[in-house]
Short mmCIF file of C-alpha atoms and ligand atoms in Angstrom, two decimals:
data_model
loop_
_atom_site.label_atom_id
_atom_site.label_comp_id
_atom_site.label_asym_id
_atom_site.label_seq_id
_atom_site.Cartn_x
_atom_site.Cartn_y
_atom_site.Cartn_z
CA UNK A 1 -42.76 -97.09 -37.61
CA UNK A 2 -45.73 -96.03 -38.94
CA UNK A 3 -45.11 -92.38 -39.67
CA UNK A 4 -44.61 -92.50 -43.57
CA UNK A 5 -40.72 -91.56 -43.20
CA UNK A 6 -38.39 -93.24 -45.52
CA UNK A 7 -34.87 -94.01 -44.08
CA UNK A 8 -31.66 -91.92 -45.88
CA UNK A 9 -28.30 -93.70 -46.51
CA UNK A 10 -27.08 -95.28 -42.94
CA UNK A 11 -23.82 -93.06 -42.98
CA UNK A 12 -26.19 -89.27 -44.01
CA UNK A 13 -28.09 -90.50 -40.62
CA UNK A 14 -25.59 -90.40 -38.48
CA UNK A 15 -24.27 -87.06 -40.17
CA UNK A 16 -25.34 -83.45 -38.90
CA UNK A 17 -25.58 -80.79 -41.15
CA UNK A 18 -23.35 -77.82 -42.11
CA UNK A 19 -24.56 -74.91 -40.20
CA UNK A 20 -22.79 -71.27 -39.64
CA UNK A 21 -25.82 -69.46 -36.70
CA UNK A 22 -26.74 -66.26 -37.54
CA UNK A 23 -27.94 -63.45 -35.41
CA UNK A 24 -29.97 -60.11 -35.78
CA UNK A 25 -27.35 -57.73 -34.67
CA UNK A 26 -25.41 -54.84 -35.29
CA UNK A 27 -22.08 -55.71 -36.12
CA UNK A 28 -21.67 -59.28 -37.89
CA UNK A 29 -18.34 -60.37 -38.10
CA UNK A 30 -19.03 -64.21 -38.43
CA UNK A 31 -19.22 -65.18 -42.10
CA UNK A 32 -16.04 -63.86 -43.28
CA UNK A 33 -17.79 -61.54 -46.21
CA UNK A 34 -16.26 -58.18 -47.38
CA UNK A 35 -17.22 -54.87 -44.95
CA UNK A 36 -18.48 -52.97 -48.28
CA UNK A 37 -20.27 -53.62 -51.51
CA UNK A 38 -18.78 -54.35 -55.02
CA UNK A 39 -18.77 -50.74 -57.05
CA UNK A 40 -21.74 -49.14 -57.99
CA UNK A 41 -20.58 -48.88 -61.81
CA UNK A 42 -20.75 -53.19 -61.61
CA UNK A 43 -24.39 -52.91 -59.92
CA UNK A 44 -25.86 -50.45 -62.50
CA UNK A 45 -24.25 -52.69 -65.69
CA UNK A 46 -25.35 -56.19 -63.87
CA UNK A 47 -28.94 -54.24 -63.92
CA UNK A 48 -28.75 -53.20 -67.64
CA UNK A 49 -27.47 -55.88 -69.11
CA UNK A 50 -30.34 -58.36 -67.49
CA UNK A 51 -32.58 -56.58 -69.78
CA UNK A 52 -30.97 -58.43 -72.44
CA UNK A 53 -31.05 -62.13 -70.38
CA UNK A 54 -33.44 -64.41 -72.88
CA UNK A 55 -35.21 -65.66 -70.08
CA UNK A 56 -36.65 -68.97 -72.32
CA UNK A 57 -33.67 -70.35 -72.95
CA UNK A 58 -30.66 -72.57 -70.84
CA UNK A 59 -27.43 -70.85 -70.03
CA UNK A 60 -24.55 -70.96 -72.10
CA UNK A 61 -24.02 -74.49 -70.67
CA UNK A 62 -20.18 -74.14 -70.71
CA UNK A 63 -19.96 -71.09 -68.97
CA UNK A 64 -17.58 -69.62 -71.92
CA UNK A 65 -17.48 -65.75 -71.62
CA UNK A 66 -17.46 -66.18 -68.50
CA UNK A 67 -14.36 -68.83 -68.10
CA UNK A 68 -12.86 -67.11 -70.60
CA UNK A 69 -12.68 -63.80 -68.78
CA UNK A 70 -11.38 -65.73 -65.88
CA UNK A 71 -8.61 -67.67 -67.93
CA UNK A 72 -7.81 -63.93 -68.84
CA UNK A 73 -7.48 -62.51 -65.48
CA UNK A 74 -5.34 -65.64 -64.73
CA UNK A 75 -3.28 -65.48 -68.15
CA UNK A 76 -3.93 -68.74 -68.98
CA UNK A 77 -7.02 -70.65 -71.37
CA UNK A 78 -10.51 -71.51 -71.18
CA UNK A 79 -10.37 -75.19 -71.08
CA UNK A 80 -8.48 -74.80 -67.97
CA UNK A 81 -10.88 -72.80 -65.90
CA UNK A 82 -13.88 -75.00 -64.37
CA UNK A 83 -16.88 -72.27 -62.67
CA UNK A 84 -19.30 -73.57 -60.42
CA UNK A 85 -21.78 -72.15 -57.48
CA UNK A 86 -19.76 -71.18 -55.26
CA UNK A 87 -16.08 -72.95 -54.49
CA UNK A 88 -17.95 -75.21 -52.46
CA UNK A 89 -19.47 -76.71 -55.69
CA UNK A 90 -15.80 -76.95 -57.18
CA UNK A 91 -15.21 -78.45 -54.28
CA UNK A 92 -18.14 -81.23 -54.09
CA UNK A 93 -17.53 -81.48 -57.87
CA UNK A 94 -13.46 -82.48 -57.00
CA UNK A 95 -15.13 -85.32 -54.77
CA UNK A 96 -17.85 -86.77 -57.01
CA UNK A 97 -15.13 -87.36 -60.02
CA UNK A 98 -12.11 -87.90 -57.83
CA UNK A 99 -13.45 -89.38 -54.59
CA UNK A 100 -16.57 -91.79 -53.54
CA UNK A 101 -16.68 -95.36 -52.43
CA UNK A 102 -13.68 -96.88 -52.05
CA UNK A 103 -11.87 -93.77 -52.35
CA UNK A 104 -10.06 -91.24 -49.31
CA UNK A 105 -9.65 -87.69 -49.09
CA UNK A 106 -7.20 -86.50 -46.78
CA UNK A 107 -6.95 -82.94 -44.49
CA UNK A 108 -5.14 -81.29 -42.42
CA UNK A 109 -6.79 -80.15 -39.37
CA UNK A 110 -7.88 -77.82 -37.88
CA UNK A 111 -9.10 -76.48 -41.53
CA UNK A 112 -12.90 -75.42 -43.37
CA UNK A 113 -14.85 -78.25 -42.17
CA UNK A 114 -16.97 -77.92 -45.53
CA UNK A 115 -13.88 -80.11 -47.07
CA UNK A 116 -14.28 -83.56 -45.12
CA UNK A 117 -18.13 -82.81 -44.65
CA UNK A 118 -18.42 -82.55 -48.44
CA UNK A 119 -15.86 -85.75 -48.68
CA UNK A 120 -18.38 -87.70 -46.36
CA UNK A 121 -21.90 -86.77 -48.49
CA UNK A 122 -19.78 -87.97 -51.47
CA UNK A 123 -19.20 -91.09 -49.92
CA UNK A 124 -15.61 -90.46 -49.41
CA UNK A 125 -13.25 -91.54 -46.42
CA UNK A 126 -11.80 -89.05 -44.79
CA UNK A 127 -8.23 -89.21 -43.24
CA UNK A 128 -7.70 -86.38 -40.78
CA UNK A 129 -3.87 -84.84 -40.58
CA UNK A 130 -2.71 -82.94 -38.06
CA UNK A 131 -1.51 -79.65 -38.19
CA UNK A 132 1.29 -77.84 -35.72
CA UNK A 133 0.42 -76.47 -32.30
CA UNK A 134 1.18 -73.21 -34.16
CA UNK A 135 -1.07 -74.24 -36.56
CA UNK A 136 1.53 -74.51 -39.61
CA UNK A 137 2.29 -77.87 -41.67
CA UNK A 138 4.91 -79.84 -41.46
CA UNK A 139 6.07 -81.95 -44.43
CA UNK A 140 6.41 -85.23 -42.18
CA UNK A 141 3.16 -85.13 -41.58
CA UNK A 142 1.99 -84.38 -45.18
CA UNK A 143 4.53 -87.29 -45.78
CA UNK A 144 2.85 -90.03 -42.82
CA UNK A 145 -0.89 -89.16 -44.39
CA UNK A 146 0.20 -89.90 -48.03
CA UNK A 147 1.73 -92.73 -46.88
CA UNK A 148 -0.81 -94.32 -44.19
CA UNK A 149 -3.88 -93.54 -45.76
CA UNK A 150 -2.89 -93.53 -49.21
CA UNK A 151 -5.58 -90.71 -50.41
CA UNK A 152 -6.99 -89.96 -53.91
CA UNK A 153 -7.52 -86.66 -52.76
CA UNK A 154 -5.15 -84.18 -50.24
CA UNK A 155 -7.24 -80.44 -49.39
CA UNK A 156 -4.69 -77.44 -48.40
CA UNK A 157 -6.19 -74.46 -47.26
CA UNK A 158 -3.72 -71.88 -47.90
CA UNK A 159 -4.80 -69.18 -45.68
CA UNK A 160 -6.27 -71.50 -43.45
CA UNK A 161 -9.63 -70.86 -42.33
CA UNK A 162 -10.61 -70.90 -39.59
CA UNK A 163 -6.80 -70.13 -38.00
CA UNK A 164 -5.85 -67.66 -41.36
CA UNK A 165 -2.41 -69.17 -41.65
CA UNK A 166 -0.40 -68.89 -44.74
CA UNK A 167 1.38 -72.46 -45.97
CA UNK A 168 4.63 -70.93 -47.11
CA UNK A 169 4.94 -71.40 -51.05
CA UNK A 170 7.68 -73.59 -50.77
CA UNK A 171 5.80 -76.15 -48.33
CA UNK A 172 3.04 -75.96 -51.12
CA UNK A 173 5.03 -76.51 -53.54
CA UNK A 174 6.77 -79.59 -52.06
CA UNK A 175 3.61 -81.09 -50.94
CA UNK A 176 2.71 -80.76 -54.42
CA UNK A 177 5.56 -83.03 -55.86
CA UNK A 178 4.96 -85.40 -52.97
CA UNK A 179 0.82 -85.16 -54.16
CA UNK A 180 2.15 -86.12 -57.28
CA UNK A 181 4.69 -88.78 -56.55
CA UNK A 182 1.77 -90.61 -54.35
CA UNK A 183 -0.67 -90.41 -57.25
CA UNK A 184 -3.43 -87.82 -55.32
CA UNK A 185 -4.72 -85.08 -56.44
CA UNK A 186 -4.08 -81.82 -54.46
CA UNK A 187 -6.62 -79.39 -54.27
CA UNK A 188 -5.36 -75.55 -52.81
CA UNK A 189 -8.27 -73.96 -51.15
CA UNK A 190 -7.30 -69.63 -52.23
CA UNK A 191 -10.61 -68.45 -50.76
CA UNK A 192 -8.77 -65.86 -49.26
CA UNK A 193 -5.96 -65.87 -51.98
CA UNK A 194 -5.67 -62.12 -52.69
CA UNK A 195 -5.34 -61.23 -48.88
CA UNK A 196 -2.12 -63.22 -48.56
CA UNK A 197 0.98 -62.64 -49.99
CA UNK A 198 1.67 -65.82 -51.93
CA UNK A 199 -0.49 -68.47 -54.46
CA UNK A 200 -0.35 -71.70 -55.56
CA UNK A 201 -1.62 -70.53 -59.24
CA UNK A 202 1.64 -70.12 -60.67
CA UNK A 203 1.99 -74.08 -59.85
CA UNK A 204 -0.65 -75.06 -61.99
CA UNK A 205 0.49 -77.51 -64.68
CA UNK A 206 -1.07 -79.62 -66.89
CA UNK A 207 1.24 -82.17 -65.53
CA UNK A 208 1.10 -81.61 -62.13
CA UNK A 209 -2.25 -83.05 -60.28
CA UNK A 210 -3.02 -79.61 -59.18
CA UNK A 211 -6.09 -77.45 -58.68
CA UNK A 212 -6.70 -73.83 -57.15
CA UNK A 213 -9.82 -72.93 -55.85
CA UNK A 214 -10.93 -69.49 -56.07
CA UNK A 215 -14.39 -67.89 -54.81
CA UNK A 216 -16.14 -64.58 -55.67
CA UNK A 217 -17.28 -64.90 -51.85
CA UNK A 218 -14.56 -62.86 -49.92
CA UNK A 219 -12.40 -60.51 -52.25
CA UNK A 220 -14.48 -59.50 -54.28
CA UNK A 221 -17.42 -58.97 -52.43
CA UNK A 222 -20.36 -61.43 -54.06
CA UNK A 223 -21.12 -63.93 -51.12
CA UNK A 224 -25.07 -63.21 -51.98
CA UNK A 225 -23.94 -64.48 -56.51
CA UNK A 226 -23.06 -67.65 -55.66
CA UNK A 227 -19.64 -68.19 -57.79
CA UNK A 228 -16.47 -70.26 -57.37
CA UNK A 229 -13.91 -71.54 -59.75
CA UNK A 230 -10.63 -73.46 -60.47
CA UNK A 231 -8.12 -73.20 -62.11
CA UNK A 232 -6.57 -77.00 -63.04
CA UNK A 233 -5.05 -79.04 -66.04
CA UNK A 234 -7.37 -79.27 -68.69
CA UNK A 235 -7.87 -83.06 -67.79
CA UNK A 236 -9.27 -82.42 -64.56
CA UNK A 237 -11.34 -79.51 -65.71
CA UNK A 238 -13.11 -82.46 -68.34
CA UNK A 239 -13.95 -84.49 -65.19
CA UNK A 240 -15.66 -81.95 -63.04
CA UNK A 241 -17.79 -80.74 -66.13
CA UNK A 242 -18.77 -84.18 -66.02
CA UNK A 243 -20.07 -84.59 -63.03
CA UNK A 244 -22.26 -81.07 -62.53
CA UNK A 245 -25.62 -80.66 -63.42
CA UNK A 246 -26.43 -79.86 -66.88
CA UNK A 247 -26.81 -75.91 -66.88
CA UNK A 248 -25.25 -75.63 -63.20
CA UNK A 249 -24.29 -72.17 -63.19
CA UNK A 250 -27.45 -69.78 -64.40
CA UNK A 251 -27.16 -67.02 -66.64
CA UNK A 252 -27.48 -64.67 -64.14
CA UNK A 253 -24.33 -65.26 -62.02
CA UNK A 254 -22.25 -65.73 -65.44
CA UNK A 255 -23.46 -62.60 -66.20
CA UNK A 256 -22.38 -61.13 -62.61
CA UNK A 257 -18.85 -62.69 -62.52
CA UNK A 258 -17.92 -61.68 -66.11
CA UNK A 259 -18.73 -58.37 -65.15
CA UNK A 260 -17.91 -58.27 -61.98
CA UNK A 261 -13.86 -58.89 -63.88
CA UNK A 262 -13.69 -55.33 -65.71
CA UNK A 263 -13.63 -54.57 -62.55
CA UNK A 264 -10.90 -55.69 -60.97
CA UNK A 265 -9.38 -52.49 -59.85
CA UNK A 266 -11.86 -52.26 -57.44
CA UNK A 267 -11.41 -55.57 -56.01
CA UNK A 268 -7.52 -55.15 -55.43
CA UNK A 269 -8.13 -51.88 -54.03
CA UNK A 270 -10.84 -53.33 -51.54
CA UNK A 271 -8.67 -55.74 -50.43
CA UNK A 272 -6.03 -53.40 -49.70
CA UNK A 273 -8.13 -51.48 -47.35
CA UNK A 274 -9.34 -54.30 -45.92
CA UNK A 275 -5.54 -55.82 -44.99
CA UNK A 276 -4.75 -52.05 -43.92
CA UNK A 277 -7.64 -52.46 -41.15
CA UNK A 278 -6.48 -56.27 -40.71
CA UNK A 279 -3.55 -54.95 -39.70
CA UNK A 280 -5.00 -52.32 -37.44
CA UNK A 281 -7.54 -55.01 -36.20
CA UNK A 282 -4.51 -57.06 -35.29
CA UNK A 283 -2.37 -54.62 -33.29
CA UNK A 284 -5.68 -53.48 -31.34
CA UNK A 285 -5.64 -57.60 -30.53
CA UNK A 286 -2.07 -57.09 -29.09
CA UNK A 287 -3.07 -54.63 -26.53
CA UNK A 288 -5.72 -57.08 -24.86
CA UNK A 289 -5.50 -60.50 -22.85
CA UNK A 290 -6.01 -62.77 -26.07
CA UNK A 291 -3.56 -64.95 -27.95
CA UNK A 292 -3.47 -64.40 -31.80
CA UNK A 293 -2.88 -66.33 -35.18
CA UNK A 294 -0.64 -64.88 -37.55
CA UNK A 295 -3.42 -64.13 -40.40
CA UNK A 296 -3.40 -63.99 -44.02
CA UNK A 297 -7.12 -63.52 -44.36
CA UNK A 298 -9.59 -61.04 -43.50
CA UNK A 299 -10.22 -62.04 -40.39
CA UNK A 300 -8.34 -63.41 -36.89
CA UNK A 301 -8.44 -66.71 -34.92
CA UNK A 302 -8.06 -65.50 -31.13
CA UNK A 303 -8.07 -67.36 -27.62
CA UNK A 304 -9.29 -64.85 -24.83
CA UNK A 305 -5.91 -65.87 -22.15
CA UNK A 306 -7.89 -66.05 -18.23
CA UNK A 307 -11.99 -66.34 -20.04
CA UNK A 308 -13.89 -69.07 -21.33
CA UNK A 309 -14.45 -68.92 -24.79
CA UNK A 310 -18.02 -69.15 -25.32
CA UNK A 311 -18.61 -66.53 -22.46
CA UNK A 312 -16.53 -64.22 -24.51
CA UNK A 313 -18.58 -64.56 -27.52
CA UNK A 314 -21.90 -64.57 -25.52
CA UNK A 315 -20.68 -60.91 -24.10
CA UNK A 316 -20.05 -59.73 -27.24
CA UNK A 317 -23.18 -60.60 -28.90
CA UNK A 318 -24.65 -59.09 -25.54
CA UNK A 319 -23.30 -55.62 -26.70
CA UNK A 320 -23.90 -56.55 -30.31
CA UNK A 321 -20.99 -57.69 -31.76
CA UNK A 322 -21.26 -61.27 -33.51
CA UNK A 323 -18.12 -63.38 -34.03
CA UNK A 324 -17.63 -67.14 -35.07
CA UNK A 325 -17.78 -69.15 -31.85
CA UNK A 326 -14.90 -71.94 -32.75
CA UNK A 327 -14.34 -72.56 -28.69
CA UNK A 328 -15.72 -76.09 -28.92
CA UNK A 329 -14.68 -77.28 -32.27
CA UNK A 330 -11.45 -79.58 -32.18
CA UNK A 331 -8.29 -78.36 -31.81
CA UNK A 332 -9.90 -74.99 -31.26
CA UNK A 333 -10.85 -75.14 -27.49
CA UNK A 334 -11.86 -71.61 -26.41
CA UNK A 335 -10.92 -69.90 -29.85
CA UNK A 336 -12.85 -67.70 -31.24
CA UNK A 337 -12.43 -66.03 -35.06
CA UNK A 338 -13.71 -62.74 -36.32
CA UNK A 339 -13.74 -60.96 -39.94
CA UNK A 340 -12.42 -57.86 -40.63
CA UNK A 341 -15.85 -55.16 -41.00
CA UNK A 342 -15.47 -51.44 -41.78
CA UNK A 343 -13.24 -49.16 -39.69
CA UNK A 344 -16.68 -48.30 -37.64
CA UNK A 345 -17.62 -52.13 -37.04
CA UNK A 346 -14.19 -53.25 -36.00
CA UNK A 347 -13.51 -49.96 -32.93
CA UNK A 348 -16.83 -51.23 -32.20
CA UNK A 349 -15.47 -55.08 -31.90
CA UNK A 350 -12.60 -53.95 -30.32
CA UNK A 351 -13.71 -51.79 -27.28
CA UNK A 352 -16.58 -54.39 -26.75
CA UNK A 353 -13.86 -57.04 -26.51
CA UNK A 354 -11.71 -54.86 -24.21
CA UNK A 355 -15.19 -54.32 -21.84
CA UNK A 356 -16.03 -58.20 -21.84
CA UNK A 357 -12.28 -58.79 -21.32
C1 PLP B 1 -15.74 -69.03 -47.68
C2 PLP B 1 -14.93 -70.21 -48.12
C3 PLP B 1 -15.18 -70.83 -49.32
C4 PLP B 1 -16.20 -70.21 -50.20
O1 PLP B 1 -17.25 -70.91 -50.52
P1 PLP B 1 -18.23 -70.34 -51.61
O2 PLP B 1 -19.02 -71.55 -51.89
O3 PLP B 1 -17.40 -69.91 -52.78
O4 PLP B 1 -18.99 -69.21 -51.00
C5 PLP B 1 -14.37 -71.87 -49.74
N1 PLP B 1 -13.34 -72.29 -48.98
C6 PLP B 1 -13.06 -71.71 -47.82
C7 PLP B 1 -11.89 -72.15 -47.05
C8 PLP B 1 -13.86 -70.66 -47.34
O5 PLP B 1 -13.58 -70.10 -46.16
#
């Protein structure tokens, strides 16, 4: 009573918090980040040109060199590119202007928990779809969600995380006439765009309510920058840059993501190694007592067959290999998910998975 606490909001004090545990080991294969560093050329120019930051004044508030090096990459314009920090904040941004009180936002689970837990701290209702056994999406179901929960706001994470699977791009595309049809705004999660072989971008319209998410997080290698974006109509790009903080995104990451795009070479070639060792990651999977996700990501959802889940991941980290323990989430029981590392960090992975096994 008497301890000088303040009570929060009744519905944040029943909520927990968004955690992903790390550990101090060897091999981390838990956070889904890229096995090697952006080039060395983007380092040394970040450096230099920070020289030249004027450190008194705000950022260019709209982000314009920047968005307009991203509308470039995209082949499309600058008032239809919205940059935040991090997806995440594209994401939070999405609910503040298009969800709240009142309002729903609707998923299809099992998916990134980070959309319904943002939808909550907004203030949002959340109405939970479910996916196949196999993890895919059906259209009835996309159909019965629109149509018993009527939401302002439908998430598809196309590859999935945490299961990596790929929504076909005609199953996106139909879900995004029936988004538009029911009035809600669809919002396709491409974290792990480049590592699959299709993309929602090319759906983009300004008459379509449509919005790709993109993140500098995964492909190309700046988890530590802090930089997201969408691409959208222009008319939802107006409402998210209404509800940020003025000066959001600091010079510094601007600075780092415009760069970062001369550079783009790099990044494809990256993630071309990195779906090589997918691939080898994936047949080494095939040879062991575990049943697999078809992935488009960099990294693979897996359910040791005759072991408890969390005892897998506990013997792993025992010979210093850490993975994303998903065995007690829903719809997950006994799954666990690891990234693609280097060629070194995934034999290591492997042969501690056959030992535990
Ligand atoms: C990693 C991830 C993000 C990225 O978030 P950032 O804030 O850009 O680091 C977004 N969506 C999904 C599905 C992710 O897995």
């Amino acid at each position: 009573m008497s301890d000088g606490r303040v009570a929060p909001r009744d519905d944040l004090a029943l909520m927990a918090g968004y955690h992903s545990p790390q550990l101090d080991v060897a091999v981390r294969l838990n956070t889904n980040e890229s096995p090697e560093e952006p080039p060395a050329v983007w380092s040394e120019e970040l450096a230099s040109a920070l020289g030249a930051v004027e450190w008194r004044r705000y950022p260019d508030r709209e982000a314009r060199d920047l968005r307009t090096a991203l509308a470039d990459l995209h082949g499309t314009t600058v008032d239809r590119v919205f940059a935040a920090n991090g997806s995440n904040e594209v994401l939070q941004s999405v609910l503040l202007a298009y969800g709240g009180a009142g309002r729903t936002a609707a998923t299809f689970e099992p998916t990134y928990a980070l959309h319904g837990h943002l939808a909550r701290i907004t203030g949002t209702a959340v109405a939970q779809g479910e996916r196949g056994p196999d993890f895919t999406l059906t259209l009835d179901e996309v159909d019965r969600v629109l149509a018993d929960a009527r939401p302002h706001v439908v998430f598809l994470c196309s590859p999935d995380n945490p299961t990596g699977v790929v929504t076909p791009p005609e199953v996106v595309a139909a879900v995004a006439d029936r988004c538009a049809a029911a009035g809600a705004l669809l919002v396709v999660d491409e974290a792990y765009g480049q590592f699959a072989p299709s993309t929602a971008l090319d759906l983009v319209a300004d008459d379509r309510p449509l919005l790709v998410t993109r993140t500098f997080s995964k492909t190309w290698a700046m988890a530590a920058g802090r930089l997201g974006y969408a691409v959208a109509p222009p008319w939802v790009v107006d409402e998210l840059a209404k509800v940020v903080l003025p000066y959001h995104l600091d010079a510094v990451t601007q600075l780092a993501g415009r760069l970062a795009l001369a550079h783009e070479d790099a990044m494809v070639a990256r993630v071309e190694r990195i779906v090589a060792e997918r691939e080898r990651l994936v047949a080494g999977l095939g040879g062991l007592a575990v049943t697999q996700w078809p992935t488009g990501a960099n990294f693979v959802l897996f359910r040791p067959e005759a072991r408890d889940g969390a005892a897998v991941w506990q013997g792993l980290v025992d010979r210093g290999v850490l993975v994303r323990d998903c065995s007690s989430w829903p719809r997950l029981d006994g799954c666990l998910r690891v990234t693609v590392g280097t060629p070194a960090e995934n034999d290591r992975f492997l042969s501690a998975l056959e030992e535990v096994l």
